[in-house]
Backbone as numpy.savetxt, mean C-alpha at the origin, in Angstrom:
# Nx Ny Nz CAx CAy CAz Cx Cy Cz
14.10 -21.35 -4.82 13.26 -20.17 -4.82 14.14 -18.92 -4.82
14.11 -18.21 -5.89 14.87 -16.97 -5.97 13.96 -15.79 -5.64
14.49 -14.59 -5.82 13.70 -13.42 -5.46 12.65 -13.11 -6.54
11.49 -12.66 -6.06 10.40 -12.29 -6.96 9.95 -10.89 -6.61
9.93 -10.00 -7.63 9.50 -8.62 -7.44 8.08 -8.46 -7.97
7.23 -7.81 -7.17 5.85 -7.54 -7.54 5.63 -6.03 -7.47
5.25 -5.42 -8.60 4.96 -3.99 -8.65 3.61 -3.72 -7.99
3.52 -2.64 -7.21 2.28 -2.24 -6.56 1.44 -1.44 -7.55
0.45 -2.09 -8.16 -0.36 -1.44 -9.19 -1.30 -0.38 -8.63
-1.47 -0.32 -7.34 -2.34 0.71 -6.75 -1.81 2.12 -6.99
-0.52 2.24 -7.16 0.06 3.55 -7.44 -0.52 4.11 -8.73
-0.82 3.25 -9.69 -1.39 3.72 -10.95 -2.77 4.34 -10.73
-3.58 3.75 -9.85 -4.89 4.31 -9.52 -4.77 5.63 -8.80
-3.82 5.71 -7.84 -3.60 6.96 -7.13 -3.13 8.05 -8.09
-2.27 7.68 -9.04 -1.77 8.65 -10.02 -2.90 9.14 -10.93
-3.76 8.22 -11.37 -4.90 8.62 -12.21 -5.81 9.58 -11.44
-6.08 9.27 -10.17 -6.90 10.17 -9.35 -6.25 11.54 -9.20
-4.93 11.55 -9.01 -4.24 12.83 -8.85 -4.35 13.66 -10.14
-4.23 13.02 -11.28 -4.35 13.75 -12.54 -5.76 14.30 -12.74
-6.77 13.52 -12.37 -8.15 14.00 -12.45 -8.35 15.21 -11.54
-7.84 15.11 -10.31 -7.95 16.24 -9.38 -7.20 17.46 -9.90
-6.05 17.26 -10.53 -5.29 18.38 -11.07 -6.07 19.09 -12.18
-6.71 18.32 -13.06 -7.51 18.92 -14.13 -8.71 19.65 -13.54
-9.37 19.03 -12.57 -10.51 19.69 -11.92 -10.07 20.97 -11.21
-8.89 20.94 -10.62 -8.37 22.13 -9.94 -8.21 23.27 -10.93
-7.68 22.97 -12.10 -7.52 23.99 -13.13 -8.89 24.57 -13.52
-9.87 23.68 -13.69 -11.23 24.15 -14.04 -11.85 24.96 -12.90
-11.64 24.51 -11.67 -12.20 25.22 -10.52 -11.60 26.62 -10.38
-10.31 26.77 -10.62 -9.68 28.09 -10.52 -10.27 29.06 -11.54
-10.72 28.54 -12.65 -11.35 29.41 -13.65 -12.72 29.87 -13.19
-13.39 29.05 -12.34 -14.72 29.41 -11.84 -14.64 30.27 -10.59
-13.86 29.79 -9.60 -13.82 30.46 -8.31 -12.53 30.07 -7.59
-11.90 31.01 -6.95 -10.62 30.76 -6.26 -10.79 29.79 -5.10
-11.88 29.90 -4.35 -12.09 29.01 -3.19 -12.17 27.55 -3.64
-12.88 27.28 -4.72 -12.97 25.91 -5.23 -11.61 25.44 -5.76
-10.85 26.35 -6.31 -9.51 26.01 -6.78 -8.59 25.60 -5.66
-8.67 26.31 -4.55 -7.86 25.96 -3.38 -8.25 24.59 -2.85
-9.55 24.31 -2.84 -10.01 22.98 -2.42 -9.47 21.90 -3.37
-9.45 22.18 -4.65 -8.90 21.24 -5.63 -7.41 21.01 -5.43
-6.68 22.07 -5.09 -5.25 21.93 -4.81 -5.04 21.02 -3.61
-5.86 21.20 -2.58 -5.74 20.36 -1.38 -5.99 18.89 -1.73
-7.00 18.61 -2.54 -7.29 17.22 -2.93 -6.14 16.64 -3.76
-5.56 17.45 -4.62 -4.43 16.99 -5.43 -3.21 16.69 -4.57
-2.96 17.53 -3.58 -1.83 17.31 -2.68 -2.03 16.04 -1.86
-3.25 15.80 -1.40 -3.53 14.56 -0.64 -3.22 13.35 -1.51
-3.62 13.38 -2.77 -3.34 12.26 -3.67 -1.83 12.09 -3.87
-1.11 13.21 -3.99 0.34 13.13 -4.16 1.00 12.49 -2.93
0.52 12.86 -1.75 1.06 12.26 -0.52 0.76 10.77 -0.48
-0.44 10.36 -0.88 -0.77 8.93 -0.93 0.16 8.18 -1.87
0.52 8.78 -2.97 1.46 8.15 -3.90 2.83 8.01 -3.24
3.29 9.05 -2.57 4.63 9.03 -1.99 4.76 8.10 -0.79
3.67 7.81 -0.07 3.77 6.91 1.07 3.37 5.48 0.72
2.97 5.24 -0.52 2.61 3.89 -0.94 3.87 3.12 -1.34
3.87 1.81 -1.11 5.00 1.00 -1.58 5.08 1.02 -3.10
6.30 0.99 -3.62 6.49 0.91 -5.07 6.41 -0.55 -5.52
7.15 -1.41 -4.82 7.10 -2.83 -5.14 7.51 -3.66 -3.93
7.24 -4.95 -4.04 7.53 -5.91 -2.98 8.52 -6.92 -3.51
9.50 -7.32 -2.68 10.48 -8.31 -3.07 10.35 -9.50 -2.12
9.95 -10.64 -2.68 9.82 -11.87 -1.91 11.08 -12.70 -2.11
11.73 -13.09 -1.00 12.86 -14.02 -1.05 12.61 -15.13 -0.05
13.46 -16.12 -0.04 13.30 -17.23 0.90 13.45 -16.78 2.35
14.23 -15.72 2.58 14.49 -15.26 3.94 13.56 -14.16 4.42
13.08 -13.30 3.50 12.34 -12.13 3.95 11.47 -11.54 2.85
10.63 -10.63 3.28 9.84 -9.78 2.39 10.38 -8.36 2.56
10.70 -7.73 1.44 11.16 -6.35 1.48 10.15 -5.48 0.75
9.69 -4.44 1.44 8.74 -3.50 0.86 9.51 -2.22 0.53
9.57 -1.87 -0.75 10.33 -0.71 -1.21 9.40 0.49 -1.38
9.81 1.62 -0.81 9.05 2.86 -0.88 9.84 3.89 -1.69
9.25 5.05 -1.91 9.95 6.15 -2.55 11.08 6.66 -1.66
11.98 7.43 -2.23 13.10 8.06 -1.53 14.06 7.04 -0.92
14.11 5.83 -1.46 15.05 4.82 -0.99 14.67 4.14 0.31
13.49 4.41 0.84 13.05 3.75 2.07 12.66 2.31 1.79
12.97 1.43 2.71 12.54 0.04 2.57 12.27 -0.56 3.94
11.36 -1.49 3.92 10.96 -2.20 5.14 11.29 -3.67 4.92
12.20 -4.20 5.71 12.62 -5.58 5.57 11.97 -6.42 6.67
11.21 -7.43 6.27 10.48 -8.27 7.22 10.97 -9.71 7.08
11.85 -10.17 7.98 12.29 -11.57 7.92 11.12 -12.50 8.24
11.02 -13.60 7.51 9.91 -14.53 7.72 9.91 -15.12 9.12
11.08 -15.28 9.73 11.12 -15.87 11.09 10.67 -14.88 12.16
10.51 -13.60 11.83 10.02 -12.60 12.78 8.53 -12.32 12.64
7.89 -12.95 11.65 6.47 -12.71 11.39 5.63 -13.40 12.46
4.72 -12.65 13.04 3.79 -13.20 14.04 2.53 -13.70 13.34
1.95 -12.86 12.47 0.76 -13.27 11.73 0.62 -12.41 10.47
-0.16 -12.95 9.53 -0.49 -12.22 8.31 -2.00 -12.26 8.20
-2.65 -11.08 8.27 -4.10 -11.03 8.25 -4.61 -10.12 7.14
-5.81 -10.43 6.69 -6.47 -9.60 5.68 -7.14 -8.43 6.37
-7.08 -7.27 5.73 -7.76 -6.10 6.28 -8.11 -5.15 5.14
-8.96 -4.19 5.45 -9.31 -3.15 4.48 -8.39 -1.97 4.69
-8.06 -1.29 3.62 -7.22 -0.10 3.68 -8.12 1.13 3.73
-8.02 1.93 4.78 -8.88 3.09 4.94 -8.09 4.38 4.76
-7.65 4.64 3.52 -6.97 5.91 3.23 -8.03 6.98 3.03
-8.26 7.74 4.07 -9.21 8.85 4.02 -10.60 8.41 3.60
-10.97 7.17 3.87 -12.29 6.59 3.59 -12.63 6.56 2.10
-11.76 7.07 1.25 -12.03 7.08 -0.19 -11.81 5.69 -0.80
-10.83 4.97 -0.31 -10.46 3.69 -0.90 -10.84 2.53 0.02
-12.05 2.53 0.54 -12.45 1.50 1.48 -12.54 0.13 0.82
-12.64 0.08 -0.49 -12.76 -1.18 -1.19 -11.42 -1.87 -1.40
-10.31 -1.20 -1.08 -9.00 -1.81 -1.27 -8.69 -2.76 -0.12
-8.43 -4.00 -0.45 -8.06 -4.96 0.58 -6.55 -5.08 0.63
-6.05 -5.34 1.82 -4.61 -5.43 2.05 -4.32 -6.58 2.99
-3.06 -6.91 3.08 -2.58 -7.82 4.10 -1.76 -7.03 5.10
-2.01 -7.26 6.37 -1.24 -6.64 7.45 -0.33 -7.71 8.02
0.96 -7.46 7.94 1.95 -8.41 8.43 2.42 -7.91 9.79
2.08 -8.66 10.82 2.53 -8.32 12.17 3.86 -9.01 12.40
4.87 -8.23 12.79 6.19 -8.80 13.00 6.91 -8.06 14.12
7.91 -8.72 14.68 8.70 -8.13 15.76 9.88 -7.35 15.17
10.05 -6.13 15.66 11.18 -5.32 15.25 11.55 -4.35 16.36
12.81 -3.95 16.38 13.27 -2.95 17.34 13.60 -1.65 16.62
13.57 -1.68 15.30 13.88 -0.49 14.51 12.73 0.50 14.53
13.07 1.78 14.56 12.05 2.82 14.44 11.83 3.09 12.97
10.57 3.13 12.58 10.22 3.39 11.18 9.13 4.45 11.13
8.98 5.12 9.98 7.87 6.06 9.83 6.53 5.35 10.00
5.51 6.09 10.36 4.22 5.48 10.68 3.58 4.77 9.50
3.87 5.19 8.26 3.25 4.53 7.12 3.93 3.21 6.78
5.08 2.93 7.36 5.77 1.65 7.13 5.35 0.68 8.22
4.17 0.09 8.04 3.61 -0.75 9.10 3.38 -2.20 8.66
4.04 -2.65 7.61 3.91 -4.03 7.17 2.62 -4.30 6.41
2.07 -3.30 5.76 0.85 -3.48 4.99 1.19 -3.60 3.51
0.70 -4.66 2.89 0.92 -4.85 1.45 -0.43 -5.07 0.79
-0.51 -4.73 -0.49 -1.78 -4.85 -1.20 -2.12 -6.33 -1.41
-3.40 -6.59 -1.56 -3.87 -7.96 -1.74 -4.25 -8.16 -3.20
-3.66 -9.18 -3.80 -4.08 -9.66 -5.11 -3.73 -11.14 -5.20
-4.11 -11.79 -6.27 -3.90 -13.24 -6.39 -2.43 -13.62 -6.35
-1.60 -12.83 -6.99 -0.18 -13.14 -7.05 0.48 -13.03 -5.68
0.14 -11.99 -4.93 0.71 -11.82 -3.59 0.19 -12.88 -2.64
-1.09 -13.23 -2.75 -1.65 -14.28 -1.91 -0.91 -15.60 -2.14
-0.66 -15.92 -3.38 0.07 -17.15 -3.72 1.47 -17.13 -3.13
2.16 -16.00 -3.24 3.52 -15.90 -2.72 3.56 -15.95 -1.19
2.58 -15.34 -0.53 2.54 -15.41 0.93 2.31 -16.85 1.40
1.44 -17.57 0.71 1.21 -18.97 1.06 2.45 -19.82 0.81
3.21 -19.45 -0.20 4.42 -20.20 -0.53 5.56 -19.92 0.43
5.78 -18.65 0.77 6.94 -18.27 1.57 6.69 -18.32 3.08
5.47 -18.10 3.52 5.19 -18.05 4.95 3.85 -18.72 5.25
3.70 -20.02 4.96 2.38 -20.66 5.09 1.87 -20.81 6.52
2.76 -20.92 7.50 2.31 -21.15 8.88 1.67 -19.92 9.50
2.06 -18.74 9.10 1.56 -17.50 9.70 0.41 -16.89 8.92
0.11 -17.44 7.76 -0.91 -16.87 6.88 -2.30 -17.27 7.35
-3.17 -16.28 7.59 -4.54 -16.54 8.05 -5.51 -16.04 7.00
-6.23 -16.96 6.38 -7.26 -16.52 5.44 -8.52 -16.20 6.21
-9.13 -15.11 5.90 -10.35 -14.69 6.57 -11.53 -15.30 5.86
-12.03 -16.39 6.37 -13.15 -17.11 5.73 -14.46 -16.31 5.80
-14.61 -15.48 6.82 -15.86 -14.70 6.97 -16.02 -13.67 5.86
-14.92 -13.21 5.29 -14.98 -12.19 4.26 -15.39 -12.75 2.90
-15.39 -14.09 2.73 -15.62 -14.70 1.42 -17.05 -15.16 1.24
-18.01 -14.48 1.74 -19.41 -14.87 1.58 -19.92 -14.54 0.23
């Protein structure tokens, strides 16, 4: 088992939303300055969501590495993982439909608050989590009704 890199496709959705907000901001400024300022705020929020989102995930036999912008990375050794659970991502209540995996692990390193072991959920990541860390993986049967 060698290393496998998975791109976080959610960044594409955040980028599309930011572009829509940017166009709306331009239109709002033509109508009224107050609406334009509100549009700028929405665009900035989307930009921040892009910057704090993982770029890609690297699965290896020893660990999972989550790569962020600005060279930040979160390294999670499989032997330090306590549990892997499914959860919903509540970024400002706008993206409540996004499901994620929360990886609980032991660490002594201080990290920024957005680096909390959360990775996006899709079929490919689910397969890799079952392959690399099957004992700690908990499927939420109640969510599959």
